[in-house]
Every structure is written in structure tokens, then in C-alpha cells.
Short mmCIF file of C-alpha atoms in Angstrom, two decimals:
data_model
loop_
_atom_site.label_atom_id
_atom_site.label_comp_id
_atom_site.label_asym_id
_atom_site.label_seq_id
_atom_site.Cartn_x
_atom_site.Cartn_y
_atom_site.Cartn_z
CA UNK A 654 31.99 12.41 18.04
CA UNK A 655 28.69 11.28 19.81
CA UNK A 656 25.88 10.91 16.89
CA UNK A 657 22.48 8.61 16.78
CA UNK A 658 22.60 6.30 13.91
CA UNK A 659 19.30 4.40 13.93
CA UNK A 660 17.60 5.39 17.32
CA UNK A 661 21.16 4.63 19.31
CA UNK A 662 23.97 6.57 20.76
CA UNK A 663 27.43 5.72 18.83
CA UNK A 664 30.93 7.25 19.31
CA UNK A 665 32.16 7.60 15.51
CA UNK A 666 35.08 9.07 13.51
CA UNK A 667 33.58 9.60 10.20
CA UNK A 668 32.81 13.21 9.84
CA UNK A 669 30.27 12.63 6.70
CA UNK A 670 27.67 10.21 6.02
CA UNK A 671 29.71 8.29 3.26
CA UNK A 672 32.64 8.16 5.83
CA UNK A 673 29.65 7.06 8.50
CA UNK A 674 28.31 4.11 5.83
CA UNK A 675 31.79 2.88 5.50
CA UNK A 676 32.95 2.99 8.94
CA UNK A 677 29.40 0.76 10.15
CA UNK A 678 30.31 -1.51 7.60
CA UNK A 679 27.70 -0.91 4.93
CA UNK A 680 30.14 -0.56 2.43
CA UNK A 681 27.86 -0.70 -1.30
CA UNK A 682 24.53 -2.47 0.53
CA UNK A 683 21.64 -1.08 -0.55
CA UNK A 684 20.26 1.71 1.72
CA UNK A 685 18.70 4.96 2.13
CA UNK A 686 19.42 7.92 4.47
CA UNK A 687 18.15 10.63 6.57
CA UNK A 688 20.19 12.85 8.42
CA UNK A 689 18.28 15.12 11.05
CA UNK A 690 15.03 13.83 9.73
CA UNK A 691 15.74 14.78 5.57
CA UNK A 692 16.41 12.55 3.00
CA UNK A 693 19.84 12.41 1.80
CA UNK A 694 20.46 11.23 -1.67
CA UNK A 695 22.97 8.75 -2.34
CA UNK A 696 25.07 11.01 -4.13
CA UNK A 697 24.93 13.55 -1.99
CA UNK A 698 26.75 11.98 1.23
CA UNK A 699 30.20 12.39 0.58
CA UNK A 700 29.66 15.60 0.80
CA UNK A 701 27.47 15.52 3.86
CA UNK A 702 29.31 16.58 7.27
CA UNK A 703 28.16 15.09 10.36
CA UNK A 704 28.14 17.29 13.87
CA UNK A 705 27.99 16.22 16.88
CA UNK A 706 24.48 15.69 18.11
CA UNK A 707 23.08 14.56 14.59
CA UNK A 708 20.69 11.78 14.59
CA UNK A 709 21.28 9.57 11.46
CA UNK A 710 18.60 6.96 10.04
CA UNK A 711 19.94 4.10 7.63
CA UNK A 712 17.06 2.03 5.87
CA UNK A 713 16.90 -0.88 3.81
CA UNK A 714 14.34 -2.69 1.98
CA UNK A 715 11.92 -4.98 3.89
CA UNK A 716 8.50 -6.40 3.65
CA UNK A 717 5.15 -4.66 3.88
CA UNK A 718 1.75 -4.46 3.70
CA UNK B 349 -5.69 -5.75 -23.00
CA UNK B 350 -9.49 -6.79 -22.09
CA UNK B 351 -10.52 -5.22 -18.70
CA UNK B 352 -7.39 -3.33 -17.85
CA UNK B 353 -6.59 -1.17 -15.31
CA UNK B 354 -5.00 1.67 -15.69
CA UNK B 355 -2.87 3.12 -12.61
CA UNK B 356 -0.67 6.62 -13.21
CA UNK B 357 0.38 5.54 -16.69
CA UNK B 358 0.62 1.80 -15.49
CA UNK B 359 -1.92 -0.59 -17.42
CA UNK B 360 -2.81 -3.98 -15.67
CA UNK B 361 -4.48 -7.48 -15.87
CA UNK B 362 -4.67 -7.77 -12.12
CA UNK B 363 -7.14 -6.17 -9.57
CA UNK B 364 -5.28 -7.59 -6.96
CA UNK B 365 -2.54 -5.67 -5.26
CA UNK B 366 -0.62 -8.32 -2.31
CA UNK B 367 1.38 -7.00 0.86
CA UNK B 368 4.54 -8.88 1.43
CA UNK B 369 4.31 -8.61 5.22
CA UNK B 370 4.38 -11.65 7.63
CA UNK B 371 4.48 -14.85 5.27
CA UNK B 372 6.18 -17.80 6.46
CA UNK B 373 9.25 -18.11 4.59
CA UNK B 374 10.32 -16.23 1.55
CA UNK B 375 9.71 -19.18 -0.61
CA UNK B 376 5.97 -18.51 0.67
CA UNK B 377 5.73 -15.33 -0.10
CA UNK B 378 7.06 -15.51 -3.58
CA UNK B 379 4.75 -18.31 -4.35
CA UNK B 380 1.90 -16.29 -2.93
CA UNK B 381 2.81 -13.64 -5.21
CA UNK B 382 2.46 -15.98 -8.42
CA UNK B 383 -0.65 -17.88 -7.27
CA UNK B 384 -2.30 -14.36 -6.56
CA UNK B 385 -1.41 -13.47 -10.06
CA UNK B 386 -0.55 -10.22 -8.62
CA UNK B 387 1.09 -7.94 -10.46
CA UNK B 388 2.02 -4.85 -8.23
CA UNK B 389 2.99 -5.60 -4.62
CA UNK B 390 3.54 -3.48 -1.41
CA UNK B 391 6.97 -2.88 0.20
CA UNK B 392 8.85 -1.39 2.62
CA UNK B 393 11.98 0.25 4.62
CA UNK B 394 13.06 -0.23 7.81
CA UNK B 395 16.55 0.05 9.71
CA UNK B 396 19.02 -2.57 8.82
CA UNK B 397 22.59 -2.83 10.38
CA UNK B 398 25.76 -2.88 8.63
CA UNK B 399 26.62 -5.61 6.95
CA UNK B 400 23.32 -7.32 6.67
CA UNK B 401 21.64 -8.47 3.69
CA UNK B 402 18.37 -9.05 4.43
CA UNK B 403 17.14 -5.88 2.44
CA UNK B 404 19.04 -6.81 -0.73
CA UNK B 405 17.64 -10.38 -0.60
CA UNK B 406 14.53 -9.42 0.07
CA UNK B 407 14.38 -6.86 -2.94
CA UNK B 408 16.33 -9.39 -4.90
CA UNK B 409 13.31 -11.84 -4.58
CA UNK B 410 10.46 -8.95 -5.05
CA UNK B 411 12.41 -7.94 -8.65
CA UNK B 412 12.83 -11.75 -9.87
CA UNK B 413 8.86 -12.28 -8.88
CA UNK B 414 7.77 -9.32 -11.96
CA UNK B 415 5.56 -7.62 -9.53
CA UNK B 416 5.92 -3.88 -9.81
CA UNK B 417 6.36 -2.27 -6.54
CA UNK B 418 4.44 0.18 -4.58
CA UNK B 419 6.50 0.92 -1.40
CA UNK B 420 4.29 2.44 1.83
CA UNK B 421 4.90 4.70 4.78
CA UNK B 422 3.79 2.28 6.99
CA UNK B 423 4.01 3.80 10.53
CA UNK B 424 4.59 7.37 9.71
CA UNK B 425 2.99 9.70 12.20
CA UNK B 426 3.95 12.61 11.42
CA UNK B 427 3.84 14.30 7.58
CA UNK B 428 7.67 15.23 7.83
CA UNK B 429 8.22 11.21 8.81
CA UNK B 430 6.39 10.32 5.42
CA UNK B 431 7.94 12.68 3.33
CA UNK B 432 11.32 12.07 4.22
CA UNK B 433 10.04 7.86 3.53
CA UNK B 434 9.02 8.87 0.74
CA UNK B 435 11.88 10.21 -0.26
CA UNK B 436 14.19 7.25 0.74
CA UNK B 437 11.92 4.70 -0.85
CA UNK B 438 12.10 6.35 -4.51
CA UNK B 439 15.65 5.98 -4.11
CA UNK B 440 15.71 2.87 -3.11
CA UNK B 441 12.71 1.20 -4.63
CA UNK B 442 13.65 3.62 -8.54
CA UNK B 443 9.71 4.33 -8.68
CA UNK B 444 7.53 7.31 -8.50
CA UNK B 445 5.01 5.37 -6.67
CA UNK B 446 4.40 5.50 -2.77
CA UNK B 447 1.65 4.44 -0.77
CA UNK B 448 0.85 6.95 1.60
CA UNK B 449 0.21 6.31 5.07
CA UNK B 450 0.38 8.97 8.17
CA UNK B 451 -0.85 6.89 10.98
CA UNK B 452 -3.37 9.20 13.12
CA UNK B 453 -4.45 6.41 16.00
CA UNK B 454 -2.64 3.85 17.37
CA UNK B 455 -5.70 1.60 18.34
CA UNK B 456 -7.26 1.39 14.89
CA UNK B 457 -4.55 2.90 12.35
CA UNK B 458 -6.77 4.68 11.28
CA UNK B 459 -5.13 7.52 8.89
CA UNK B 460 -4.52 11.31 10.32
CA UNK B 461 -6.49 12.58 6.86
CA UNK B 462 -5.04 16.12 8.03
CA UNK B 463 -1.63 14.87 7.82
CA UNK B 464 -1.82 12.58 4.89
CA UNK B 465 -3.61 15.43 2.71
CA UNK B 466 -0.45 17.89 3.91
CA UNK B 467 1.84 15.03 2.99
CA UNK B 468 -0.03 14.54 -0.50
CA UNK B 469 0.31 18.14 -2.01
CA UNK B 470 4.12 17.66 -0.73
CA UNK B 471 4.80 14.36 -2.53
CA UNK B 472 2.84 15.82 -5.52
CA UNK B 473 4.42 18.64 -6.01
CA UNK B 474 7.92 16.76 -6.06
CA UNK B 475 6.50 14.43 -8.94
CA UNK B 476 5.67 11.16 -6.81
CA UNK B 477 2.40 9.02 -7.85
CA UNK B 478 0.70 8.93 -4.29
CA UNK B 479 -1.49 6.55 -3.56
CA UNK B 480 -3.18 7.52 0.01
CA UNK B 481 -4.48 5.28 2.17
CA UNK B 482 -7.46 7.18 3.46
CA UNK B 483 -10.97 6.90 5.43
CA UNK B 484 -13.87 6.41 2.89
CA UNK B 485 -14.56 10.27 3.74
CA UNK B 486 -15.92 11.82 0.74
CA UNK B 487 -14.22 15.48 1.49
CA UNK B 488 -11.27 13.91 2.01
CA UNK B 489 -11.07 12.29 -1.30
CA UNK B 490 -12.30 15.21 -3.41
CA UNK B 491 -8.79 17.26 -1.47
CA UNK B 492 -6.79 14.20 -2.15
CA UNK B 493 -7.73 14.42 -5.76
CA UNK B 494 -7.34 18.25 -5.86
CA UNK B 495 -3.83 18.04 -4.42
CA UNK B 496 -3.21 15.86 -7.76
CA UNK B 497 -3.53 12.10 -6.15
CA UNK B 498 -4.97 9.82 -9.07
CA UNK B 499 -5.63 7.38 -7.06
CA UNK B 500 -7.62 7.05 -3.57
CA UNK B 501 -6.91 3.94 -1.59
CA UNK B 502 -9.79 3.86 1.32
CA UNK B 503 -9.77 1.35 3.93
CA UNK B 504 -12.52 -1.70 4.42
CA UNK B 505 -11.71 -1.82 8.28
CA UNK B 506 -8.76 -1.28 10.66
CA UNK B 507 -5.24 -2.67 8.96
CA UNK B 508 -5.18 -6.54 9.86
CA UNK B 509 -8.42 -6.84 11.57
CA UNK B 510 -9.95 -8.71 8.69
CA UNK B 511 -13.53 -7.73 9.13
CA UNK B 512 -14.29 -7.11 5.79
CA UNK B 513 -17.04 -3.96 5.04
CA UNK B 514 -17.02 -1.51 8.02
CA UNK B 515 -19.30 0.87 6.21
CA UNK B 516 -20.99 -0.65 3.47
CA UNK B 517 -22.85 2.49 2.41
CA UNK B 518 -19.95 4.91 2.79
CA UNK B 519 -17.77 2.56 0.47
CA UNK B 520 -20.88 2.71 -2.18
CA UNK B 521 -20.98 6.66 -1.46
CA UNK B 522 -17.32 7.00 -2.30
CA UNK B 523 -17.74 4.83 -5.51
CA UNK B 524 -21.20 7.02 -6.85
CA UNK B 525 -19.11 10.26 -6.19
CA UNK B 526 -16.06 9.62 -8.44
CA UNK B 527 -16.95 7.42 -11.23
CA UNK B 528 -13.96 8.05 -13.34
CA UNK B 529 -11.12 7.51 -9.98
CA UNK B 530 -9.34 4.18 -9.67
CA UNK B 531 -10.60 3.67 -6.29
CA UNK B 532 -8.54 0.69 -4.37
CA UNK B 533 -9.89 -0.82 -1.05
CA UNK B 534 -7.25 -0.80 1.14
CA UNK B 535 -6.90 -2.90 4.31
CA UNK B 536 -9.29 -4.85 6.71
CA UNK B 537 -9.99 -7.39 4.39
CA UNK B 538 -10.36 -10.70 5.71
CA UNK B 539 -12.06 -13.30 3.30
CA UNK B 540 -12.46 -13.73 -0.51
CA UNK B 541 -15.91 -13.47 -0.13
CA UNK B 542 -14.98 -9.42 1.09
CA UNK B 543 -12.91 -8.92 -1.89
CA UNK B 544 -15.79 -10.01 -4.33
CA UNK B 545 -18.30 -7.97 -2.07
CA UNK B 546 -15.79 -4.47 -2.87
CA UNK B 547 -15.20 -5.59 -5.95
CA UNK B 548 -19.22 -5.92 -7.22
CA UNK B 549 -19.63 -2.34 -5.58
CA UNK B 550 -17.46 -0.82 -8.40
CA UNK B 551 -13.75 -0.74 -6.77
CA UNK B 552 -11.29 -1.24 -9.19
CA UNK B 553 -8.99 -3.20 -6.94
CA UNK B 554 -8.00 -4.48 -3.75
CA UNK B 555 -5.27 -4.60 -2.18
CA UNK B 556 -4.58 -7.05 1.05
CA UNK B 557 -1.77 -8.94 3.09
CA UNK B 558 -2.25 -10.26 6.31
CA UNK B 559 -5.49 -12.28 5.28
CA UNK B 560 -3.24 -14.34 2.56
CA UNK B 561 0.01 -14.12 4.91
CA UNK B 562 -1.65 -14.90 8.07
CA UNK B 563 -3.89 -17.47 6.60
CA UNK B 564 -3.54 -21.33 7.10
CA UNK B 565 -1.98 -21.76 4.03
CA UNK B 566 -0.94 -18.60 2.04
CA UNK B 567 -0.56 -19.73 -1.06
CA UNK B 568 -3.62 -21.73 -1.68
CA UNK B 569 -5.77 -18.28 0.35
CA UNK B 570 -3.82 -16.22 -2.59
CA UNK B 571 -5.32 -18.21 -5.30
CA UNK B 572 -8.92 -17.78 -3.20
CA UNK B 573 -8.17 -14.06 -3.32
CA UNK B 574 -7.55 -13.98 -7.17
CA UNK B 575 -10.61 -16.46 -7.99
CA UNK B 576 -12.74 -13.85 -5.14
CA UNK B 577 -11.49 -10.40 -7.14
CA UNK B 578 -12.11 -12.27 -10.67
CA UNK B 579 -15.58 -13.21 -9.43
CA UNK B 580 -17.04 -9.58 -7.48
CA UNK B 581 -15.10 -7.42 -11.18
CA UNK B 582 -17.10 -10.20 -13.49
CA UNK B 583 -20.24 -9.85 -11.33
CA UNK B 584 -20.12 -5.87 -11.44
CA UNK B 585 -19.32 -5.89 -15.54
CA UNK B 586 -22.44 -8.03 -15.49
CA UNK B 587 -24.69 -5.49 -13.94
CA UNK B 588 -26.99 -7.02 -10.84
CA UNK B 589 -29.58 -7.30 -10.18
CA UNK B 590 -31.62 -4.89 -7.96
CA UNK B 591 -32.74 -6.41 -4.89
CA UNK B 592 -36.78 -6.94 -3.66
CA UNK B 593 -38.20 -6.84 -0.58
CA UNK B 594 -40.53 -9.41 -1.33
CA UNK B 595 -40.17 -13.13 -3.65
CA UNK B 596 -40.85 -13.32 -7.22
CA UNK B 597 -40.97 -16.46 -8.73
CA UNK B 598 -38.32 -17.70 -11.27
CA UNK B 599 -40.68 -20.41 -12.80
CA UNK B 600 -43.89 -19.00 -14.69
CA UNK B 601 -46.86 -19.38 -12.85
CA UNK B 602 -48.94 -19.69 -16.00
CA UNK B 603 -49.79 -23.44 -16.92
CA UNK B 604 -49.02 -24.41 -13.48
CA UNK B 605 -50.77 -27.85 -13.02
CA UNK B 606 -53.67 -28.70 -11.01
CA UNK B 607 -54.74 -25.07 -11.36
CA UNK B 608 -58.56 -24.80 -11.38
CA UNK B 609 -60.26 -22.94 -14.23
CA UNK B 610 -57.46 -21.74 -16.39
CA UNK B 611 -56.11 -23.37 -19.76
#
């Protein structure tokens, strides 16, 4: 299935967004998601499908002003 | 606690709010943090790979510094693209608090007000404290603070240009019109001598990065910063004096010598 995750085109297997975090190798780091532009809580990802076309955004902390 | 401030609930010693942006090293930036004597400091989220760490280490550093947080939504354009920050930040950050930002020009940052005021009532509504980073427009505030913001966070000048007081008499305006607001000057500072100039208007903080970050040496600029804030909140407690147009003497004429005819 062809999905964005972060801005880029990726051929994936995982068909939800905890299956997605696993198979990109984020395994337990801290991160928060969007899928299609809305926030999707932590909890809420295993049960989360992904479709083809979806554009996923994965965010961690950083510095800012 | 003498002098506090008081932010959503929140009650602090410091008037000095630091970004973490663009320091030199992480050792840097968390010495920055303690010779600024800050006690809330800005942070952010970006896109990090799998199996990085940078986030975590980063965050790992901000919660062993003490600082509470106040993430941003730095970059936002749209209000949809700060809401859904927003969102992700709480999460990530555990805190109500989020510095709104819904970028409007490219050229100057300036803040879409539209945007950020749409955003606002949003974030409100879902129980964040928002902290908008806004134009010193008076209208703009008195919406802000009708869509339940409790504090207003106007800029000095554009984000990094370190120019200190664009609009001297706007920033006074914004102060006379609402007394009882925290009002935090936001961005475009560039020397402590800018800080103590908001500060002696009234503003109950400041809140800066690149001008410690970016400076020569961070650390010893942060401690300028906090002596700068500390000097302009003292010198507004202390009431100033009203300027003249013309001199006065501080040294009594009377008994002046070599004066002809008097005592």
C-alpha cells in the first residue's frame, strides 16, 4: 500500500497506524500523530486503519523558540 | 511569593520566558536555561524518523532543567495546521499550554490574526491555555481575550530580527487598555537593554531565544537577559519619572555662591 508518512511516498504493509509505528521502527519512542491532517491519540492507533493514499505525520519533540 | 506572576493557574518568580532554539550544544542550552533563571521555556515538534532519539533526549534534558514547558506552533499557516499541533503537543508535552502561532507572511512572520483568533476559540473550547502570539493590535487582543485567551503574547519586532521596540506607542497602547492581562512581549528582542525598555512599560514578561542562542556567548547573554528583566520590572514597581522637555536642576539653586544680592 502506497501512503505518505512525513512528506514522502512509502510502500508499507501495516494497515493501522500502530502496525505503521512498528513497522518504521518507532517501536515505544516518544511521538505524536496525524493521520490526514487530525491528531490521533496514542491510544487510539491500534485501532486506526490506514488506506491507500493517506498522508501520515509522525512528530517528536525538538527545540523552539 | 513577592512579585509573582501568575499565568493560567501557574504562579512564578521569573519574568523571563527562554526559547530553546539554535544554542550551540545541549550543554549550552541547559546552562542558558539556569543562568536565565527561567522558569517556563518554549518547545517544539517536528518530524523525527524511526529509531531516532533526538526528541526523547531533547525532552529528557528540558524535564531534568525544572523549566515548565510551553510548546508553540511554530510555522503553522493554516488554523487546521495549528490545531492539529496543538493537539499533538498536549500529548506529547502532558500540558494544557500552547503557544499559538499561525504564520500569516513569510517575510516578517508576522501572525495571520484572522487565523490565530479562529484557531484560539478552537483550542479554547477544547480546554487548552493559549497563549497567542499576536500583533500589538488592540482589536485583536480584546477578540483574543473574548475567545477565553488569558494571556496575549504581542510581538516587539519580526521573530529573530532583534530590533527591539517596533512600535513603542502601540506596545504602551496595548498595556493602558488591559491593565489586569498578563501581557508577554513576544519576539524581536535583541538586547537586555529592550527587555528592561518592555519591561518599565508595564509587560509582565518577556519571552526571547535567538538573542541569548545566537549571541556570542549564550550563557553569560542569559544572565544579561535576567539582570535586564529584573532591572525594567524594578524600575516600573518604582514608578518613573515623567519626562520634561526642558532641564531642571537637581542641586538647589538657592545659596548658590558668588550670587549677587541674595543671603
Amino acid at each position: 500500500m502506497r501512503i505518505r508518512v512525513n512528506g514522502l511516498e512509502r510502500d508499507v504493509a501495516a494497515r493501522t497506524l500502530e502496525l505503521l509505528l512498528a513497522e518504521l521502527g518507532y517501536e515505544d519512542q516518544l511521538v505524536a500523530t496525524a493521520l490526514n491532517r487530525n491528531f490521533v491519540r496514542s491510544k487510539d492507533r491500534i485501532e486506526t486503519p490506514l488506506r491507500e493514499g493517506d498522508a501520515v505525520e509522525i512528530v517528536a519533540p525538538k527545540q523552539g523558540g | 511569593m513577592k512579585d509573582a506572576l501568575a499565568l493560567y493557574g501557574a504562579t512564578l518568580d521569573s519574568r523571563l520566558l527562554l526559547g530553546t532554539a539554535r544554542y550551540p550544544s545541549p550543554a549550552v542550552l541547559t546552562q542558558a536555561i539556569r543562568a536565565a533563571k527561567t522558569q517556563i521555556v518554549t518547545v517544539s515538534l517536528r518530524r523525527e524518523a524511526g529509531g531516532s532519539r533526538a526528541g526523547e533526549s531533547f525532552w529528557a534534558l528540558i524535564r531534568e532543567s525544572g523549566a515548565r514547558v510551553l510548546p508553540n506552533t511554530a510555522g503553522c499557516r493554516t488554523v487546521k495546521e495549528a490545531v492539529t499541533t496543538a493537539q499533538m503537543a498536549r500529548e506529547v508535552f502532558a500540558t494544557d499550554w500552547i503557544k499559538l502561532e499561525v504564520i500569516g507572511d513569510e517575510d516578517t512572520l508576522q501572525p495571520d490574526v484572522f487565523g490565530l483568533l479562529e484557531a484560539a476559540r478552537i483550542l479554547v473550547q477544547q480546554g487548552f491555555c493559549v497563549f497567542p502570539y499576536m500583533t500589538e493590535d488592540l482589536v485583536v487582543a480584546e477578540k483574543l481575550l473574548d475567545a477565553g485567551c488569558r494571556a496575549l503574547m504581542p510581538w516587539a519586532a519580526p521573530i529573530g530580527s532583534g530590533r527591539g521596540i517596533n512600535n513603542l506607542f502601540g506596545l504602551r497602547a496595548l498595556r493602558a487598555h488591559f491593565p489586569q492581562t498578563p501581557l508577554i512581549v513576544d519576539a524581536g528582542l535583541g538586547a537586555p537593554s529592550h527587555a528592561a525598555a518592555v519591561m518599565e512599560l508595564g509587560y509582565d514578561a518577556v519571552l526571547l531565544n535567538t538573542a541569548v542562542s545566537r549571541a556570542g556567548d549564550p550563557v553569560a547573554m542569559a544572565r544579561a537577559f535576567a539582570l535586564g528583566v529584573e532591572a525594567g520590572r524594578a524600575a516600573f514597581l518604582a514608578k518613573p519619572m515623567t519626562p520634561r522637555d526642558l532641564a531642571q536642576p537637581s542641586t538647589s539653586v538657592i545659596g548658590r555662591a558668588f550670587d549677587e544680592g541674595v543671603a
